[in-house]
Amino acid sequence: MNATDYTSGFLLGLSLILAIGSQNAFVLKQGIKREHIFFICLFCAISDALLISAGVAGFGAVTARYPHAVDIARFAGALFLLVYGLQSLYASVRRSHALTVDGQAVTSLKKALLLCFGFTWLNPHVYLDTLVLVGMVSTGASSKLAFGVGAVSASFFFFFALGYAARLLRPLFSKPKAWNILDGLVGILMLYLAWHLYNS
């Protein structure tokens, strides 16, 4: 395997995924709660792997030819983020909210994966990053396989590192007010991203 192309793919994949977004915020929160984190990280990484593989295989050209597919995803994603953002803001102020780490109401695996699905597959930027950008850059690699494997490796590394490193913040979130603040910040972030998607 071409080490140079692998490294280039890894660095590109890592640089695209480092930005704080709705998916990363969700993984971070699940990591702090230690709730279904392995399956959440695995779902995110496999989703990225599928999209990156499609991009390297040449589907970026298809996306560029049918831009309306991206527009549909953009509006659906904005609506999803709006609803989740409002729910997070409500959770940050309602009195019945389970605040302590050990007392957090456990979300079912099915619900957690459905939320993760929305944050991942209803985000049009993920298609632009993986199908289009990674796909286009991969055309300059002497080994598209090595480049693609590098980009996929970056996703697995990042999501599992983010999910499991989040537990280091667990002592902070043993304080009841910390969960209110986190929910409030997540809600504001989601509303901002919804507005940004709608106007982009």
PDB file of C-alpha atoms in Angstrom:
ATOM      1  CA  MET A   1       0.000   0.000   0.000  1.00  0.00           C
ATOM      2  CA  ASN A   2       1.289   3.439  -0.958  1.00  0.00           C
ATOM      3  CA  ALA A   3       2.224   5.144   2.342  1.00  0.00           C
ATOM      4  CA  THR A   4       2.204   8.646   0.845  1.00  0.00           C
ATOM      5  CA  ASP A   5      -1.327   8.295  -0.536  1.00  0.00           C
ATOM      6  CA  TYR A   6      -2.508   6.684   2.721  1.00  0.00           C
ATOM      7  CA  THR A   7      -1.100   9.598   4.732  1.00  0.00           C
ATOM      8  CA  SER A   8      -2.624  12.152   2.370  1.00  0.00           C
ATOM      9  CA  GLY A   9      -6.026  10.486   2.650  1.00  0.00           C
ATOM     10  CA  PHE A  10      -5.749  10.264   6.441  1.00  0.00           C
ATOM     11  CA  LEU A  11      -4.823  13.935   6.840  1.00  0.00           C
ATOM     12  CA  LEU A  12      -7.539  15.101   4.457  1.00  0.00           C
ATOM     13  CA  GLY A  13     -10.166  12.966   6.193  1.00  0.00           C
ATOM     14  CA  LEU A  14      -9.086  14.182   9.631  1.00  0.00           C
ATOM     15  CA  SER A  15      -9.064  17.841   8.591  1.00  0.00           C
ATOM     16  CA  LEU A  16     -12.602  17.591   7.203  1.00  0.00           C
ATOM     17  CA  ILE A  17     -14.031  15.925  10.291  1.00  0.00           C
ATOM     18  CA  LEU A  18     -12.342  18.023  12.988  1.00  0.00           C
ATOM     19  CA  ALA A  19     -14.786  20.913  12.712  1.00  0.00           C
ATOM     20  CA  ILE A  20     -17.326  20.962  15.544  1.00  0.00           C
ATOM     21  CA  GLY A  21     -20.718  20.081  14.121  1.00  0.00           C
ATOM     22  CA  SER A  22     -23.973  18.439  15.124  1.00  0.00           C
ATOM     23  CA  GLN A  23     -22.650  14.896  14.709  1.00  0.00           C
ATOM     24  CA  ASN A  24     -19.508  15.551  16.762  1.00  0.00           C
ATOM     25  CA  ALA A  25     -21.531  17.298  19.482  1.00  0.00           C
ATOM     26  CA  PHE A  26     -23.837  14.276  19.702  1.00  0.00           C
ATOM     27  CA  VAL A  27     -20.918  11.828  19.922  1.00  0.00           C
ATOM     28  CA  LEU A  28     -19.323  14.000  22.618  1.00  0.00           C
ATOM     29  CA  LYS A  29     -22.511  14.044  24.688  1.00  0.00           C
ATOM     30  CA  GLN A  30     -22.967  10.278  24.376  1.00  0.00           C
ATOM     31  CA  GLY A  31     -19.356   9.804  25.411  1.00  0.00           C
ATOM     32  CA  ILE A  32     -19.815  11.916  28.529  1.00  0.00           C
ATOM     33  CA  LYS A  33     -22.908   9.869  29.425  1.00  0.00           C
ATOM     34  CA  ARG A  34     -21.120   6.591  28.497  1.00  0.00           C
ATOM     35  CA  GLU A  35     -24.263   5.612  26.654  1.00  0.00           C
ATOM     36  CA  HIS A  36     -24.074   3.235  23.651  1.00  0.00           C
ATOM     37  CA  ILE A  37     -20.803   4.953  22.738  1.00  0.00           C
ATOM     38  CA  PHE A  38     -19.230   1.979  20.932  1.00  0.00           C
ATOM     39  CA  PHE A  39     -22.222   1.566  18.620  1.00  0.00           C
ATOM     40  CA  ILE A  40     -22.532   5.326  18.048  1.00  0.00           C
ATOM     41  CA  CYS A  41     -18.851   5.631  17.109  1.00  0.00           C
ATOM     42  CA  LEU A  42     -19.060   2.528  14.936  1.00  0.00           C
ATOM     43  CA  PHE A  43     -22.162   3.818  13.138  1.00  0.00           C
ATOM     44  CA  CYS A  44     -20.521   7.201  12.415  1.00  0.00           C
ATOM     45  CA  ALA A  45     -17.280   5.613  11.215  1.00  0.00           C
ATOM     46  CA  ILE A  46     -19.001   3.049   8.978  1.00  0.00           C
ATOM     47  CA  SER A  47     -21.252   5.757   7.510  1.00  0.00           C
ATOM     48  CA  ASP A  48     -18.178   7.816   6.673  1.00  0.00           C
ATOM     49  CA  ALA A  49     -16.472   4.737   5.235  1.00  0.00           C
ATOM     50  CA  LEU A  50     -19.408   4.079   2.890  1.00  0.00           C
ATOM     51  CA  LEU A  51     -19.548   7.690   1.708  1.00  0.00           C
ATOM     52  CA  ILE A  52     -15.776   7.980   1.289  1.00  0.00           C
ATOM     53  CA  SER A  53     -15.693   4.719  -0.661  1.00  0.00           C
ATOM     54  CA  ALA A  54     -18.451   6.004  -2.922  1.00  0.00           C
ATOM     55  CA  GLY A  55     -16.604   9.281  -3.426  1.00  0.00           C
ATOM     56  CA  VAL A  56     -13.316   7.593  -4.279  1.00  0.00           C
ATOM     57  CA  ALA A  57     -15.193   5.252  -6.617  1.00  0.00           C
ATOM     58  CA  GLY A  58     -16.394   8.273  -8.582  1.00  0.00           C
ATOM     59  CA  PHE A  59     -19.858   9.125  -7.285  1.00  0.00           C
ATOM     60  CA  GLY A  60     -18.742  12.703  -6.721  1.00  0.00           C
ATOM     61  CA  ALA A  61     -19.425  13.275 -10.407  1.00  0.00           C
ATOM     62  CA  VAL A  62     -22.988  12.015  -9.930  1.00  0.00           C
ATOM     63  CA  THR A  63     -23.581  14.413  -7.034  1.00  0.00           C
ATOM     64  CA  ALA A  64     -22.219  17.309  -9.078  1.00  0.00           C
ATOM     65  CA  ARG A  65     -24.550  16.391 -11.938  1.00  0.00           C
ATOM     66  CA  TYR A  66     -27.649  16.225  -9.706  1.00  0.00           C
ATOM     67  CA  PRO A  67     -27.275  19.120  -7.247  1.00  0.00           C
ATOM     68  CA  HIS A  68     -30.973  18.976  -6.323  1.00  0.00           C
ATOM     69  CA  ALA A  69     -30.227  15.908  -4.202  1.00  0.00           C
ATOM     70  CA  VAL A  70     -27.957  18.080  -2.053  1.00  0.00           C
ATOM     71  CA  ASP A  71     -30.687  20.767  -1.804  1.00  0.00           C
ATOM     72  CA  ILE A  72     -33.212  18.219  -0.548  1.00  0.00           C
ATOM     73  CA  ALA A  73     -30.752  16.977   2.055  1.00  0.00           C
ATOM     74  CA  ARG A  74     -30.013  20.576   3.060  1.00  0.00           C
ATOM     75  CA  PHE A  75     -33.626  21.434   3.858  1.00  0.00           C
ATOM     76  CA  ALA A  76     -34.294  18.095   5.566  1.00  0.00           C
ATOM     77  CA  GLY A  77     -31.149  18.540   7.639  1.00  0.00           C
ATOM     78  CA  ALA A  78     -32.100  22.097   8.634  1.00  0.00           C
ATOM     79  CA  LEU A  79     -35.517  20.908   9.827  1.00  0.00           C
ATOM     80  CA  PHE A  80     -33.991  18.030  11.776  1.00  0.00           C
ATOM     81  CA  LEU A  81     -31.459  20.324  13.478  1.00  0.00           C
ATOM     82  CA  LEU A  82     -34.179  22.877  14.288  1.00  0.00           C
ATOM     83  CA  VAL A  83     -36.324  20.285  16.071  1.00  0.00           C
ATOM     84  CA  TYR A  84     -33.400  18.761  17.964  1.00  0.00           C
ATOM     85  CA  GLY A  85     -32.072  22.203  18.899  1.00  0.00           C
ATOM     86  CA  LEU A  86     -35.410  23.256  20.378  1.00  0.00           C
ATOM     87  CA  GLN A  87     -35.616  19.975  22.303  1.00  0.00           C
ATOM     88  CA  SER A  88     -32.118  20.544  23.723  1.00  0.00           C
ATOM     89  CA  LEU A  89     -33.007  24.073  24.817  1.00  0.00           C
ATOM     90  CA  TYR A  90     -36.157  22.776  26.482  1.00  0.00           C
ATOM     91  CA  ALA A  91     -34.141  20.060  28.241  1.00  0.00           C
ATOM     92  CA  SER A  92     -31.761  22.705  29.563  1.00  0.00           C
ATOM     93  CA  VAL A  93     -34.504  24.506  31.515  1.00  0.00           C
ATOM     94  CA  ARG A  94     -37.163  21.927  32.431  1.00  0.00           C
ATOM     95  CA  ARG A  95     -37.171  21.032  36.112  1.00  0.00           C
ATOM     96  CA  SER A  96     -37.727  17.300  35.612  1.00  0.00           C
ATOM     97  CA  HIS A  97     -34.487  16.913  33.666  1.00  0.00           C
ATOM     98  CA  ALA A  98     -32.264  14.100  35.002  1.00  0.00           C
ATOM     99  CA  LEU A  99     -29.103  16.011  35.794  1.00  0.00           C
ATOM    100  CA  THR A 100     -26.522  13.795  37.443  1.00  0.00           C
ATOM    101  CA  VAL A 101     -24.291  11.543  35.374  1.00  0.00           C
ATOM    102  CA  ASP A 102     -25.469   8.364  37.085  1.00  0.00           C
ATOM    103  CA  GLY A 103     -29.045   9.580  37.047  1.00  0.00           C
ATOM    104  CA  GLN A 104     -29.239  10.434  33.383  1.00  0.00           C
ATOM    105  CA  ALA A 105     -32.285   8.859  31.794  1.00  0.00           C
ATOM    106  CA  VAL A 106     -30.910   6.186  29.472  1.00  0.00           C
ATOM    107  CA  THR A 107     -31.762   6.610  25.821  1.00  0.00           C
ATOM    108  CA  SER A 108     -32.517   3.346  24.049  1.00  0.00           C
ATOM    109  CA  LEU A 109     -29.957   2.129  21.538  1.00  0.00           C
ATOM    110  CA  LYS A 110     -32.564   2.340  18.790  1.00  0.00           C
ATOM    111  CA  LYS A 111     -33.352   5.987  19.548  1.00  0.00           C
ATOM    112  CA  ALA A 112     -29.659   6.880  19.853  1.00  0.00           C
ATOM    113  CA  LEU A 113     -28.894   5.306  16.466  1.00  0.00           C
ATOM    114  CA  LEU A 114     -31.892   7.035  14.845  1.00  0.00           C
ATOM    115  CA  LEU A 115     -30.632  10.386  16.124  1.00  0.00           C
ATOM    116  CA  CYS A 116     -27.145   9.530  14.901  1.00  0.00           C
ATOM    117  CA  PHE A 117     -28.607   8.598  11.517  1.00  0.00           C
ATOM    118  CA  GLY A 118     -30.207  12.029  11.274  1.00  0.00           C
ATOM    119  CA  PHE A 119     -27.041  13.890  12.274  1.00  0.00           C
ATOM    120  CA  THR A 120     -25.038  11.882   9.742  1.00  0.00           C
ATOM    121  CA  TRP A 121     -27.186  11.254   6.680  1.00  0.00           C
ATOM    122  CA  LEU A 122     -29.304  14.440   6.796  1.00  0.00           C
ATOM    123  CA  ASN A 123     -26.200  16.614   6.790  1.00  0.00           C
ATOM    124  CA  PRO A 124     -25.534  17.790   3.221  1.00  0.00           C
ATOM    125  CA  HIS A 125     -22.007  18.832   4.142  1.00  0.00           C
ATOM    126  CA  VAL A 126     -21.058  15.201   4.686  1.00  0.00           C
ATOM    127  CA  TYR A 127     -21.911  14.506   1.044  1.00  0.00           C
ATOM    128  CA  LEU A 128     -19.916  17.495  -0.157  1.00  0.00           C
ATOM    129  CA  ASP A 129     -16.932  16.512   2.007  1.00  0.00           C
ATOM    130  CA  THR A 130     -16.907  12.798   1.216  1.00  0.00           C
ATOM    131  CA  LEU A 131     -18.539  12.251  -2.161  1.00  0.00           C
ATOM    132  CA  VAL A 132     -17.301  15.418  -3.836  1.00  0.00           C
ATOM    133  CA  LEU A 133     -14.160  16.724  -2.109  1.00  0.00           C
ATOM    134  CA  VAL A 134     -12.553  13.428  -1.117  1.00  0.00           C
ATOM    135  CA  GLY A 135     -13.618  11.949  -4.449  1.00  0.00           C
ATOM    136  CA  MET A 136     -12.055  14.807  -6.391  1.00  0.00           C
ATOM    137  CA  VAL A 137      -8.790  14.844  -4.407  1.00  0.00           C
ATOM    138  CA  SER A 138      -8.449  11.078  -4.725  1.00  0.00           C
ATOM    139  CA  THR A 139      -8.156  11.417  -8.492  1.00  0.00           C
ATOM    140  CA  GLY A 140      -4.670  12.867  -7.972  1.00  0.00           C
ATOM    141  CA  ALA A 141      -3.467   9.878  -5.943  1.00  0.00           C
ATOM    142  CA  SER A 142      -1.371   7.191  -7.581  1.00  0.00           C
ATOM    143  CA  SER A 143      -3.236   4.637  -5.436  1.00  0.00           C
ATOM    144  CA  LYS A 144      -6.885   5.542  -4.904  1.00  0.00           C
ATOM    145  CA  LEU A 145      -7.247   2.485  -2.659  1.00  0.00           C
ATOM    146  CA  ALA A 146      -4.513   3.659  -0.291  1.00  0.00           C
ATOM    147  CA  PHE A 147      -5.946   7.188  -0.295  1.00  0.00           C
ATOM    148  CA  GLY A 148      -9.443   5.907   0.478  1.00  0.00           C
ATOM    149  CA  VAL A 149      -8.225   3.594   3.241  1.00  0.00           C
ATOM    150  CA  GLY A 150      -6.350   6.517   4.776  1.00  0.00           C
ATOM    151  CA  ALA A 151      -9.453   8.724   4.777  1.00  0.00           C
ATOM    152  CA  VAL A 152     -11.576   5.918   6.261  1.00  0.00           C
ATOM    153  CA  SER A 153      -8.923   5.276   8.939  1.00  0.00           C
ATOM    154  CA  ALA A 154      -9.122   8.934   9.953  1.00  0.00           C
ATOM    155  CA  SER A 155     -12.877   8.608  10.560  1.00  0.00           C
ATOM    156  CA  PHE A 156     -12.499   5.507  12.727  1.00  0.00           C
ATOM    157  CA  PHE A 157      -9.649   7.124  14.677  1.00  0.00           C
ATOM    158  CA  PHE A 158     -11.479  10.411  15.237  1.00  0.00           C
ATOM    159  CA  PHE A 159     -14.889   9.102  16.265  1.00  0.00           C
ATOM    160  CA  PHE A 160     -13.586   6.496  18.699  1.00  0.00           C
ATOM    161  CA  ALA A 161     -11.063   8.962  20.140  1.00  0.00           C
ATOM    162  CA  LEU A 162     -13.784  11.603  20.601  1.00  0.00           C
ATOM    163  CA  GLY A 163     -16.292   9.175  22.060  1.00  0.00           C
ATOM    164  CA  TYR A 164     -14.009   7.523  24.568  1.00  0.00           C
ATOM    165  CA  ALA A 165     -11.945  10.604  25.483  1.00  0.00           C
ATOM    166  CA  ALA A 166     -15.180  12.389  26.408  1.00  0.00           C
ATOM    167  CA  ARG A 167     -15.284  10.347  29.635  1.00  0.00           C
ATOM    168  CA  LEU A 168     -12.460  12.552  30.912  1.00  0.00           C
ATOM    169  CA  LEU A 169     -15.093  15.280  31.249  1.00  0.00           C
ATOM    170  CA  ARG A 170     -17.288  13.017  33.388  1.00  0.00           C
ATOM    171  CA  PRO A 171     -16.224  14.545  36.771  1.00  0.00           C
ATOM    172  CA  LEU A 172     -17.272  17.978  35.507  1.00  0.00           C
ATOM    173  CA  PHE A 173     -20.697  16.660  34.536  1.00  0.00           C
ATOM    174  CA  SER A 174     -21.303  15.175  37.976  1.00  0.00           C
ATOM    175  CA  LYS A 175     -22.440  18.725  38.786  1.00  0.00           C
ATOM    176  CA  PRO A 176     -26.156  19.177  38.012  1.00  0.00           C
ATOM    177  CA  LYS A 177     -25.772  22.598  36.390  1.00  0.00           C
ATOM    178  CA  ALA A 178     -23.235  21.272  33.875  1.00  0.00           C
ATOM    179  CA  TRP A 179     -25.900  19.224  32.051  1.00  0.00           C
ATOM    180  CA  ASN A 180     -28.151  22.286  31.780  1.00  0.00           C
ATOM    181  CA  ILE A 181     -25.290  24.264  30.282  1.00  0.00           C
ATOM    182  CA  LEU A 182     -24.342  21.465  27.888  1.00  0.00           C
ATOM    183  CA  ASP A 183     -27.931  21.057  26.695  1.00  0.00           C
ATOM    184  CA  GLY A 184     -28.188  24.824  26.244  1.00  0.00           C
ATOM    185  CA  LEU A 185     -24.953  25.033  24.247  1.00  0.00           C
ATOM    186  CA  VAL A 186     -25.919  22.031  22.105  1.00  0.00           C
ATOM    187  CA  GLY A 187     -29.324  23.596  21.458  1.00  0.00           C
ATOM    188  CA  ILE A 188     -27.799  26.910  20.392  1.00  0.00           C
ATOM    189  CA  LEU A 189     -25.292  25.105  18.156  1.00  0.00           C
ATOM    190  CA  MET A 190     -28.057  23.077  16.489  1.00  0.00           C
ATOM    191  CA  LEU A 191     -30.183  26.170  15.850  1.00  0.00           C
ATOM    192  CA  TYR A 192     -27.185  27.999  14.390  1.00  0.00           C
ATOM    193  CA  LEU A 193     -26.355  25.059  12.124  1.00  0.00           C
ATOM    194  CA  ALA A 194     -30.016  24.830  11.045  1.00  0.00           C
ATOM    195  CA  TRP A 195     -29.991  28.532  10.138  1.00  0.00           C
ATOM    196  CA  HIS A 196     -26.651  28.174   8.345  1.00  0.00           C
ATOM    197  CA  LEU A 197     -27.891  25.165   6.334  1.00  0.00           C
ATOM    198  CA  TYR A 198     -31.118  26.907   5.383  1.00  0.00           C
ATOM    199  CA  ASN A 199     -29.302  30.008   4.163  1.00  0.00           C
ATOM    200  CA  SER A 200     -26.352  28.278   2.491  1.00  0.00           C
TER     201      SER A 200
END
